[in-house]
Coordinates of C-alpha atoms in Angstrom, one line a residue:
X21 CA -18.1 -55.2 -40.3
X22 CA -15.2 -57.4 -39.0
X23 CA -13.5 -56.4 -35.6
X24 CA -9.8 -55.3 -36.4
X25 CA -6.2 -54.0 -34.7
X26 CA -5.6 -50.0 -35.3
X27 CA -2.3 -48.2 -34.2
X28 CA -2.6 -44.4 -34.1
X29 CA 0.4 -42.1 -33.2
X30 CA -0.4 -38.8 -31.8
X31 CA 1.1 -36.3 -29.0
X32 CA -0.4 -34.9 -26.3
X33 CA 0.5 -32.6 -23.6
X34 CA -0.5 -33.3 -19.9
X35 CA -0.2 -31.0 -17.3
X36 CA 1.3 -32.6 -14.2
X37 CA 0.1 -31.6 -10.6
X38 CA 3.6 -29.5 -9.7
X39 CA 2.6 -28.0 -13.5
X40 CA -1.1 -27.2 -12.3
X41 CA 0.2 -25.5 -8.7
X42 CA 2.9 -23.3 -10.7
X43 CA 0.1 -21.9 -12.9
X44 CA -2.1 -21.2 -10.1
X45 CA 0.5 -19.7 -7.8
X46 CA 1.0 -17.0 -11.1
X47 CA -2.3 -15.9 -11.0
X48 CA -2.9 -15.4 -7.3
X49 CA -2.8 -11.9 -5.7
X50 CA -0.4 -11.7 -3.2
X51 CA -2.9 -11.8 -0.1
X52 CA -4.2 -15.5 -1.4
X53 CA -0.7 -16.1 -2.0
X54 CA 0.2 -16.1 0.9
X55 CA -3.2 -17.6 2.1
X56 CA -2.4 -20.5 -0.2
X57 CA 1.3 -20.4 0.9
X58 CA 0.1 -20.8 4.3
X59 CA -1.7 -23.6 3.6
X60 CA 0.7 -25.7 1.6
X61 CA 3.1 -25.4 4.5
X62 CA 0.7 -27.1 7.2
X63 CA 0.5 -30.1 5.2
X64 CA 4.1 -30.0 4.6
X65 CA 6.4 -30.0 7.4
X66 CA 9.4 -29.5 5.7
X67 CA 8.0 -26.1 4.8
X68 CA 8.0 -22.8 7.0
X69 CA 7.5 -19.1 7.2
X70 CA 11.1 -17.6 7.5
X71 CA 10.1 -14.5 9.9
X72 CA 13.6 -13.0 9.4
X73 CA 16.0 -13.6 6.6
X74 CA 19.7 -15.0 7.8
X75 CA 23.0 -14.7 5.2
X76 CA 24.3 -17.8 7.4
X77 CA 25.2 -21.1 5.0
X78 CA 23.3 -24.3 7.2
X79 CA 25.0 -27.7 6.7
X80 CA 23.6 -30.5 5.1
X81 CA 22.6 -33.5 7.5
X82 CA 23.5 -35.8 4.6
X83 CA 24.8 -34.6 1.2
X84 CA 24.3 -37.4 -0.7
X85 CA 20.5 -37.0 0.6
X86 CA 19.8 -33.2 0.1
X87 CA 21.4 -29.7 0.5
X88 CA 20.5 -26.4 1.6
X89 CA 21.3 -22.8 1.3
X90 CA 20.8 -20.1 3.3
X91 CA 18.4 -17.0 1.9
X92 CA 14.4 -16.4 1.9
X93 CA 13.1 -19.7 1.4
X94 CA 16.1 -21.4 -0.9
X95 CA 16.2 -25.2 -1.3
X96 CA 18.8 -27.4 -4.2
X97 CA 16.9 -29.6 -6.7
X98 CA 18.4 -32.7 -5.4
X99 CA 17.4 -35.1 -7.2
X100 CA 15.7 -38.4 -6.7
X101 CA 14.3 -41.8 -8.0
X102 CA 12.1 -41.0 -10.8
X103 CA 9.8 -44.4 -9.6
X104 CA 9.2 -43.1 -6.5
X105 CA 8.8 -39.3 -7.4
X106 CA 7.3 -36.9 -10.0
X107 CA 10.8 -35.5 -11.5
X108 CA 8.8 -32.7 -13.7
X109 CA 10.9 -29.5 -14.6
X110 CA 9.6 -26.1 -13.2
X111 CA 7.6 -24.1 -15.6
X112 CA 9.5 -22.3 -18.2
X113 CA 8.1 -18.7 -18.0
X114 CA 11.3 -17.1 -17.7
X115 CA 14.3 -17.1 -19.8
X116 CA 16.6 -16.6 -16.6
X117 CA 18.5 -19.5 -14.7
X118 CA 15.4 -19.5 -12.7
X119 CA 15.7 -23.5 -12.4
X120 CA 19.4 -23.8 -11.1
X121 CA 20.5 -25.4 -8.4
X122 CA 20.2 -22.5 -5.8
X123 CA 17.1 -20.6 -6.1
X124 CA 17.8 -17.0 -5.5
X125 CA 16.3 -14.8 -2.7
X126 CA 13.4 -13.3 -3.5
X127 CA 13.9 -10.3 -1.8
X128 CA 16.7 -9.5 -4.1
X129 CA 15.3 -10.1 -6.6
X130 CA 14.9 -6.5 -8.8
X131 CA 14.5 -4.6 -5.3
X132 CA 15.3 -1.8 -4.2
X133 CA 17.4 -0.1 -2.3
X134 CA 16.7 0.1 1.9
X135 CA 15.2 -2.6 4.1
X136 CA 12.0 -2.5 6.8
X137 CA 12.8 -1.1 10.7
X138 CA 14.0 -3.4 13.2
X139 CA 11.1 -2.3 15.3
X140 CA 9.7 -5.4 16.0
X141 CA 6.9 -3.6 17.5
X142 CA 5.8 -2.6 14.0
X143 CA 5.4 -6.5 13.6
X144 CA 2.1 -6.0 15.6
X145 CA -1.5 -4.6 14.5
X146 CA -3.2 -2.3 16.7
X147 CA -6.0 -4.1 18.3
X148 CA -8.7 -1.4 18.3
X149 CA -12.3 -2.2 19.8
X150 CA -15.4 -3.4 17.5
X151 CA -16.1 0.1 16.1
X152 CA -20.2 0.3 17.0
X153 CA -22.4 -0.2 13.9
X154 CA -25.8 2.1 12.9
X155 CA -28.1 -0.8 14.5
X156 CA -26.3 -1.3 17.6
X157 CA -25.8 2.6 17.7
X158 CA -30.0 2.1 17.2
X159 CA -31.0 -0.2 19.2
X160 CA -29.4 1.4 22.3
X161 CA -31.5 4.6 21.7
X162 CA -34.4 2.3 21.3
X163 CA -33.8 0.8 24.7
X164 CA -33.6 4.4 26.3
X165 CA -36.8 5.4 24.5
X166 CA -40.3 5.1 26.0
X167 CA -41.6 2.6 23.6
X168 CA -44.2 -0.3 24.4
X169 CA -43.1 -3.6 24.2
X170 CA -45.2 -3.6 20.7
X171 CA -43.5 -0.7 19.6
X172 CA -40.1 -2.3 20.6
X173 CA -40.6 -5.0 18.4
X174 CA -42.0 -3.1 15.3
X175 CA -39.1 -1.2 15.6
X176 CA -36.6 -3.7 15.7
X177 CA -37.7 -5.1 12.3
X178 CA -37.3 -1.2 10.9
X179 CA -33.9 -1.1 12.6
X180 CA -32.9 -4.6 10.7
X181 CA -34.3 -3.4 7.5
X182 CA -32.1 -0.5 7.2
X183 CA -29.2 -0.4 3.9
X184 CA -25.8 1.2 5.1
X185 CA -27.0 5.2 3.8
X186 CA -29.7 4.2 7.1
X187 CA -32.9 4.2 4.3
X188 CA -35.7 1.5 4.6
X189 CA -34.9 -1.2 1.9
X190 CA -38.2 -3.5 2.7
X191 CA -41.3 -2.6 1.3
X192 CA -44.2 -2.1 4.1
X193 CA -45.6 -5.7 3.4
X194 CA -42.2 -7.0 3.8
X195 CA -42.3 -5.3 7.0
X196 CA -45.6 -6.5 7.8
X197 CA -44.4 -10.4 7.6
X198 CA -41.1 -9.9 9.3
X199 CA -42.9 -9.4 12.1
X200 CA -44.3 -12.4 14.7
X201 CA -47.5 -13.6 13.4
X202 CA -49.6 -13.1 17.1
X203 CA -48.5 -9.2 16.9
X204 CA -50.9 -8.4 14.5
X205 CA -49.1 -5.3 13.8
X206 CA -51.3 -2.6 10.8
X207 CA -49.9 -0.7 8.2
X208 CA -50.3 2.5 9.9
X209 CA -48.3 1.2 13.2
X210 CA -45.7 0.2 11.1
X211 CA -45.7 3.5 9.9
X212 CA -46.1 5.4 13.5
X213 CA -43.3 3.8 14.4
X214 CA -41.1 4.1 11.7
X215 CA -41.5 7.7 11.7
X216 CA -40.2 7.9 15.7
X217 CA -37.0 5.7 14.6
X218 CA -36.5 8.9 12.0
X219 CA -35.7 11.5 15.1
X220 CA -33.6 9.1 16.3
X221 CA -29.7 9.9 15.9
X222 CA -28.1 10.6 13.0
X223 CA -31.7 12.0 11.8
X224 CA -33.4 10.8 8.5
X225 CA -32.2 7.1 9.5
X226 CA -35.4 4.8 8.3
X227 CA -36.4 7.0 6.0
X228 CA -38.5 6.1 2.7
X229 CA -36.8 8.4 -0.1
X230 CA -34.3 11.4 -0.1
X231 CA -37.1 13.6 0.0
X232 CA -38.5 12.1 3.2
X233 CA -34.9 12.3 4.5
X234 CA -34.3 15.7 3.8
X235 CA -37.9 17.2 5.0
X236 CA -37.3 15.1 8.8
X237 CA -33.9 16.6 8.8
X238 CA -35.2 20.2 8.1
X239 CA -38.2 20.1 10.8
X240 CA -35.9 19.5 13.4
X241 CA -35.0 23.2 12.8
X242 CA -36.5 26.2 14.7
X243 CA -39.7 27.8 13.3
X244 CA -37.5 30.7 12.9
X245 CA -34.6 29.2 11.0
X246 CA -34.2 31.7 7.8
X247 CA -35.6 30.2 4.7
X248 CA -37.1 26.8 6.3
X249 CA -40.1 26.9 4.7
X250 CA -39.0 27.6 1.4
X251 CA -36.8 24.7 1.6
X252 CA -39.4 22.8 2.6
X253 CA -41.2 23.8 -0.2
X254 CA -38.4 23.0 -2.5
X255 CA -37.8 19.4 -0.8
X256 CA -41.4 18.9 -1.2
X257 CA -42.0 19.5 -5.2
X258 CA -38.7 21.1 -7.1
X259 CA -35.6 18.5 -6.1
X260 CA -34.7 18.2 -9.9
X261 CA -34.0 21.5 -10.5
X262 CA -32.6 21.9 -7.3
X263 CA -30.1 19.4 -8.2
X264 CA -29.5 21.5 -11.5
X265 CA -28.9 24.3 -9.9
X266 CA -31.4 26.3 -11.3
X267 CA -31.5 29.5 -9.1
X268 CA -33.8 31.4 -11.6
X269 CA -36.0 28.8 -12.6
X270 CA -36.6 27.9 -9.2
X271 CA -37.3 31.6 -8.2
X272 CA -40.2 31.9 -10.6
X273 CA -42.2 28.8 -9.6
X274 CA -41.8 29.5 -6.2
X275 CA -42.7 32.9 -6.7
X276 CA -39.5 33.8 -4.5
X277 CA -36.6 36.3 -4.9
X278 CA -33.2 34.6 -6.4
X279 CA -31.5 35.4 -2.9
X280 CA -33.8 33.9 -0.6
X281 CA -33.8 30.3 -3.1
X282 CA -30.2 30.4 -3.3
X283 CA -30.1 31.1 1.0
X284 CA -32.7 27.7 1.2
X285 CA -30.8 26.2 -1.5
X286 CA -27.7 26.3 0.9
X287 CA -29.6 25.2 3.7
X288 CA -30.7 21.9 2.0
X289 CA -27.4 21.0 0.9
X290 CA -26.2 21.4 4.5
X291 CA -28.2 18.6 5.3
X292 CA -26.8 14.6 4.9
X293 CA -28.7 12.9 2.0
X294 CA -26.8 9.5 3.7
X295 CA -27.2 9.7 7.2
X296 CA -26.2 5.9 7.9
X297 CA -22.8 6.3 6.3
X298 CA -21.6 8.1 8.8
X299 CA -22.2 4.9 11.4
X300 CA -20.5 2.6 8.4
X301 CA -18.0 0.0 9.7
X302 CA -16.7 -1.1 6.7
X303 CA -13.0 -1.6 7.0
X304 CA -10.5 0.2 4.5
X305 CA -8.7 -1.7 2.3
X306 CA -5.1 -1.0 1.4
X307 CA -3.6 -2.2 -1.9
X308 CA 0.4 -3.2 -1.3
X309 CA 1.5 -2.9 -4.4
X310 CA 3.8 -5.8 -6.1
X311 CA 6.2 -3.9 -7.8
X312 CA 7.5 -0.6 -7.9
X313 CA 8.4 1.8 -10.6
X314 CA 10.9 4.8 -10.4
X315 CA 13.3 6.7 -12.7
X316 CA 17.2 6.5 -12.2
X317 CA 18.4 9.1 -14.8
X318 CA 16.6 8.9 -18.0
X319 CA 15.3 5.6 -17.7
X320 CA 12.4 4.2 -15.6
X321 CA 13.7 1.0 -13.9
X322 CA 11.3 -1.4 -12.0
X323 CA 11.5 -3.4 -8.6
X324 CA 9.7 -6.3 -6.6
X325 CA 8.3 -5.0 -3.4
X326 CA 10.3 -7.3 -1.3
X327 CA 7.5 -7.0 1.4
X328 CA 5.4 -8.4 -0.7
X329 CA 7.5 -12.0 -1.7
X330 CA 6.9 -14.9 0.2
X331 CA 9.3 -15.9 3.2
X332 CA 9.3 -19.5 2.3
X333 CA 12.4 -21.8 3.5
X334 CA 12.9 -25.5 4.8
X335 CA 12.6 -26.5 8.1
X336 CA 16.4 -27.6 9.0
X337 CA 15.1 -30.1 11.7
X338 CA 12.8 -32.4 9.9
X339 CA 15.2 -31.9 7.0
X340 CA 17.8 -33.5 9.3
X341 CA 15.7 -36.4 9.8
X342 CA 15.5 -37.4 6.3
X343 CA 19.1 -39.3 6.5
X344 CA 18.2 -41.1 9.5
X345 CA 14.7 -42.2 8.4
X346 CA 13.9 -45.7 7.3
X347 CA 11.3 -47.4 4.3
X348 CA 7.9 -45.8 4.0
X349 CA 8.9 -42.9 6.7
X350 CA 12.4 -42.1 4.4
X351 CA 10.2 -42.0 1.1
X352 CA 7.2 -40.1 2.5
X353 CA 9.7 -37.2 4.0
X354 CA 11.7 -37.2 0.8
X355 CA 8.7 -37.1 -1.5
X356 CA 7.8 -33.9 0.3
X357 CA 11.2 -32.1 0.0
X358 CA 11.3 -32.6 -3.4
X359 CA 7.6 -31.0 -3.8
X360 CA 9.0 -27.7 -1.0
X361 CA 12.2 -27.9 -3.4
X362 CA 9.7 -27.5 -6.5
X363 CA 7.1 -24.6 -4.6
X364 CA 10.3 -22.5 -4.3
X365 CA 11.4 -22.7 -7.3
X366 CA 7.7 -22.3 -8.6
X367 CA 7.9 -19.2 -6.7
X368 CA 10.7 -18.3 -7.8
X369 CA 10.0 -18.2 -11.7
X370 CA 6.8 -16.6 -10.6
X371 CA 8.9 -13.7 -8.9
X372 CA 11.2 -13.6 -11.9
X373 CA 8.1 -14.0 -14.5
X374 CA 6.3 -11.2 -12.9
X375 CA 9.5 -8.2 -13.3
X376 CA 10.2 -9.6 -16.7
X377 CA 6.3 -8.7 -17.3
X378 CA 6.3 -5.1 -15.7
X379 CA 9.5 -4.3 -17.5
X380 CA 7.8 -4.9 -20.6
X381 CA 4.8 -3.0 -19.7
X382 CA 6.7 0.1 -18.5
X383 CA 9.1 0.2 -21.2
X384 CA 6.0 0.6 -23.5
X385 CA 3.8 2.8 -21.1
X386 CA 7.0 5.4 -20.2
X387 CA 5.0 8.1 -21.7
X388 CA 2.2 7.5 -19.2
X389 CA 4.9 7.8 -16.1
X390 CA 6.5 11.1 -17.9
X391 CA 3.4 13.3 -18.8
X392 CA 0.1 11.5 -17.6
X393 CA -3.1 9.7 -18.6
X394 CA -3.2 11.4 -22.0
X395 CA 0.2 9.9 -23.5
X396 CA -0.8 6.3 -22.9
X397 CA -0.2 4.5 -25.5
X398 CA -2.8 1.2 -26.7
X399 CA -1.5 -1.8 -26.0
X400 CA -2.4 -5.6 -25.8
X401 CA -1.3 -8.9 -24.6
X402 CA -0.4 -10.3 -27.3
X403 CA 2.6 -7.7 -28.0
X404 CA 3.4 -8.0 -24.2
X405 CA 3.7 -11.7 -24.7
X406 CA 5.8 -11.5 -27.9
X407 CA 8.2 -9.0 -26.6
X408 CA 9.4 -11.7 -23.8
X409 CA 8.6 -14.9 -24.8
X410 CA 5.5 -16.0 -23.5
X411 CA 1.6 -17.0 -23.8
X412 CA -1.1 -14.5 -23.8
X413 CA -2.5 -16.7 -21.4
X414 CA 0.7 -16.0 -19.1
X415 CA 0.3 -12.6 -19.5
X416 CA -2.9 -12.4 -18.1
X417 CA -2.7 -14.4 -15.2
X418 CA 0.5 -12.2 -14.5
X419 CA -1.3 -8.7 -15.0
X420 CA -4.3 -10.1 -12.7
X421 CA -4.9 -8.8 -9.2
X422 CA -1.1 -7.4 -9.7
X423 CA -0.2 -3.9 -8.8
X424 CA 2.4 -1.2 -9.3
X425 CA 3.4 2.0 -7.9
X426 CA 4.1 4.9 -10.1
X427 CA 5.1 8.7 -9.2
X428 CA 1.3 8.7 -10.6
X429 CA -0.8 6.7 -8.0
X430 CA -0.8 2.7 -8.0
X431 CA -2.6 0.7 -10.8
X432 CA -3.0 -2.6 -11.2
X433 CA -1.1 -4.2 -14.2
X434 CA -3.9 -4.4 -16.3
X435 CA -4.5 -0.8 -16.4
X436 CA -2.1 0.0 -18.9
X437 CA -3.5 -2.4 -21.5
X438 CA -6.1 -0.5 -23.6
X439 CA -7.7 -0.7 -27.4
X440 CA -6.3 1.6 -29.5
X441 CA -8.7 4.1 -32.0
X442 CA -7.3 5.3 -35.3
X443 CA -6.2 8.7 -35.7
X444 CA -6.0 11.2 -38.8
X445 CA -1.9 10.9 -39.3
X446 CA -2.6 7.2 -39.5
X447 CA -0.8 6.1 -35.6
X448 CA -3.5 5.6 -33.0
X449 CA -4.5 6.5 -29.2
X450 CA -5.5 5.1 -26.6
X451 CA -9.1 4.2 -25.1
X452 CA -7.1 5.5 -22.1
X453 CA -6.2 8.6 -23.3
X454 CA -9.1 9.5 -25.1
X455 CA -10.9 9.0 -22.0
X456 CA -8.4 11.4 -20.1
X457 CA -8.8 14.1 -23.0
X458 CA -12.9 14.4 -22.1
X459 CA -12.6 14.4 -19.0
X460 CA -10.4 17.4 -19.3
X461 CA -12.7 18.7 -22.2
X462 CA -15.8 18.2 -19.3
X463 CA -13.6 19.8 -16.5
X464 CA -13.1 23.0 -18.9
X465 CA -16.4 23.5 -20.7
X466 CA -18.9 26.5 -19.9
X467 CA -21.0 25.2 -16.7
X468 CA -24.1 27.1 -18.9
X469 CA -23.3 25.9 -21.6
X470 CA -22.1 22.2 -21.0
X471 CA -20.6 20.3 -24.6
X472 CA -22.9 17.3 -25.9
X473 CA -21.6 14.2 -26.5
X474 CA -21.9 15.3 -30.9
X475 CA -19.5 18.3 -29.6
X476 CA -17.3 16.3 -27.8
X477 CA -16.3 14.2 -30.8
X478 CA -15.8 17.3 -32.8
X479 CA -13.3 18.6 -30.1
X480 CA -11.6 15.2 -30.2
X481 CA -11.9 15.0 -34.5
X482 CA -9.5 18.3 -34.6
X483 CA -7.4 17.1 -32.2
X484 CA -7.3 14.5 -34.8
X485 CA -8.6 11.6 -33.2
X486 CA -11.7 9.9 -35.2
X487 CA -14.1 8.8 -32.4
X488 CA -17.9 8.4 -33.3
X489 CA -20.4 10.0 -30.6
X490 CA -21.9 6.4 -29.3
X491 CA -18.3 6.1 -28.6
X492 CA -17.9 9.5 -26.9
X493 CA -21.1 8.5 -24.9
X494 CA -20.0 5.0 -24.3
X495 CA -16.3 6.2 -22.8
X496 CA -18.4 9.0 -20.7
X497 CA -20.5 6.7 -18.8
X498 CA -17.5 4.6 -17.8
X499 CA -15.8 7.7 -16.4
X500 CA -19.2 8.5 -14.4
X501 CA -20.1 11.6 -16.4
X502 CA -23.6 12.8 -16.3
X503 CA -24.3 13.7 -19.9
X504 CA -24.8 17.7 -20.7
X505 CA -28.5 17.9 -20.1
X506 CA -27.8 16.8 -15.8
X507 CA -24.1 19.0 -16.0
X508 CA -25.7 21.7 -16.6
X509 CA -25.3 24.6 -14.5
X510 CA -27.7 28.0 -14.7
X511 CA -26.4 31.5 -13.9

């Protein structure tokens, strides 16, 4: 085989670094956003965080060098030497002049109508104290207690051990070897001692089960309470069909009359199943939504949240320097205006990429906003992409992490995409809807008498909707629906 010369032709698309940071700006929520935002500008210093948004027009230092506009965050493309810089055009999501010379103000863009308070007190976050958590809350009761150094420490492993409902999560080996080794700590300590750490406050913390929980809770009653025994009775042997409901049943095992289960019945449910959630310091998260969604007339028309859009802008005194810079110092600073002059505009086509893509979405999903979850109609990316001109791939990155407020609640963006199942007059409906019409069905149906999953599907066939029972089933345990054997509920 003799060694030879081969010419091949072939194209191939590379995705340049400005390329890579557009895409990934797309598909960011707008917390890392502005995380990412955040940390862009600390490496830039031609980048900053506009804290108020001025109308005034700021002179160039040199024109023949750069140019800048006033607004959130608005740069010119100037352009420059292509041997020095990357000269890559922004991506081309959006069929707007998104890439002009003067990006447009973000906060404009699509919004609507009023602006925040002046109140720059509102700038501020109330700085509340730690709030205390179950162990601290704990482990100061265990310090006021009369336990032995030995018992102090067993109890301290219990006290770590705890889940956030305040219920043991170790085994008793477990916590056996969490202990020091020269303790020599037995079983039966361990369990001493856990049981002491159960009268502690809230009670039932460190408990093994629910029914362990619920029997400490009730002996901390008086002797006398009305129906304690019987609902000890009922904690100890008949949960499941206290958790049916099953007045009658229960009556006959217990050999009890119907009013005296039902008064122990109430007594149990009194009781907290979870008594270390109400010591849970988990923060609450608010979702800001991206865009917002209202009707003007007979139209729904959509808006940016311009609280939400990144105040991005030069910084006017290094940009000033640019003109009086010299060699290596001249091309460093002007290689990184040209890369804040491309995150703008990135950020920019992202703003304008991301109404373009909820228009779409409501102008499809407008029966959803006028009569609820039941008129959704199915819909996919790929008929989201084709409508405005982009890649499925956009699409998704868009509708990620991405949310909108309706007069119905806020969803995120990929809420309204859903398969779609056949119907008898040959259109289709929603995986959305369908799920909406059993849960109504569910909501409706005889408590005695609660519809099976087989009887479901017949409710839904003469609606005309052809859904098969593992379907039924499979759309019910999404929703959280106990199937009709646990919903049922006795006279």
């Amino acid at each position: 085989m003799k060694p030879g010369l081969q010419f091949r032709l072939h194209q191939q698309l590379t995705l340049t670094p400005q390329l890579q940071q557009a895409i990934r700006l797309l598909q960011l929520s707008q917390l890392e956003l502005e995380a990412e935002l955040r940390q862009i500008a600390e490496g830039n210093p031609l980048l900053e965080f506009e804290e108020e948004s001025t109308e005034d027009s700021v002179e160039s230092a040199d024109e023949d060098v750069f140019r800048t506009d006033s607004g959130l965050g608005s740069a010119s493309a100037s352009s420059t030497s292509s041997e020095e810089h990357d000269s890559g055009e922004p991506p081309d999501w959006a069929d707007g002049d998104g890439a002009g010379e003067s990006p447009m103000d973000f906060s404009s863009i699509g919004s609507a109508s009023g602006s925040g308070s002046g109140n720059r007190d509102e700038d501020f976050e109330p700085q509340n104290a730690a709030a205390e958590t179950m162990q601290e809350h704990l482990l100061w009761q265990l310090n006021l207690s009369g336990f032995t150094p030995r018992e102090r420490a067993i109890a301290t492993v219990i006290i770590d051990a705890l889940n956030p409902d305040g219920y043991v999560a170790e085994t008793p080996d477990a916590l056996l070897a969490a202990l020091p080794a020269d303790l020599q700590a037995t079983p039966e300590e361990v369990e001493a001692v856990r049981r002491r750490v159960q009268d502690f406050d809230p009670v039932g913390v460190a408990s093994r089960d629910l029914r362990d929980c619920l029997r400490v809770q009730l002996e901390q009653f008086d002797d006398g309470t009305a129906q304690r025994e019987l609902a000890l009775r009922i904690v100890d042997s008949e949960l499941e069909l206290l958790a049916r409901n099953d007045i009658g049943r229960l009556a006959r095992k217990l050999r009890a009359g119907e009013d005296e289960v039902a008064a122990a019945a109430a007594l149990i449910r009194s009781l907290d199943p979870r008594p270390g959630a109400a010591l849970d310091t988990t923060p609450v998260e608010y979702v800001a939504p991206d865009v917002y969604t209202f009707k003007e007339g007979a139209r729904w028309r959509v808006s940016l949240n311009p609280e939400c859009q990144p105040r991005l802008g030069l910084n006017q005194h290094y940009c000033s320097l640019i003109a009086k810079a010299r060699g290596e110092d001249a091309s460093w600073m002007r290689g990184q205006l040209q890369e804040a002059r491309w995150l703008i505009k990135s950020l920019e086509s992202r703003a304008e990429t991301l109404l373009k893509v909820t228009e779409a979405i409501v102008r499809r999903q407008s029966a959803f906003l006028d009569y609820g979850p039941e008129a959704m109609h199915p819909l996919v990316l790929r008929e989201v992409a084709e409508e405005v001109g982009m890649h499925e791939s956009t699409i998704s990155r868009v509708t990620t992490r991405k949310y909108i407020h309706t007069p119905r609640g806020t969803f995120e963006l990929k809420h309204f995409f859903s398969s779609g199942v056949s119907t008898e007059d040959g259109g289709s409906a929603s995986s959305t809807a369908i799920q909406a019409m059993l849960r109504k069905l569910v909501e409706s149906e005889d408590p005695r008498k609660p519809l099976s999953d087989q009887a479901l599907a017949e409710e839904l066939h003469r609606k005309g909707i052809q859904v098969a029972r593992r379907t039924v089933a499979k759309y019910r345990e999404a929703m959280r629906i106990p199937s009709s054997s646990e919903r049922q509920r006795a006279s």
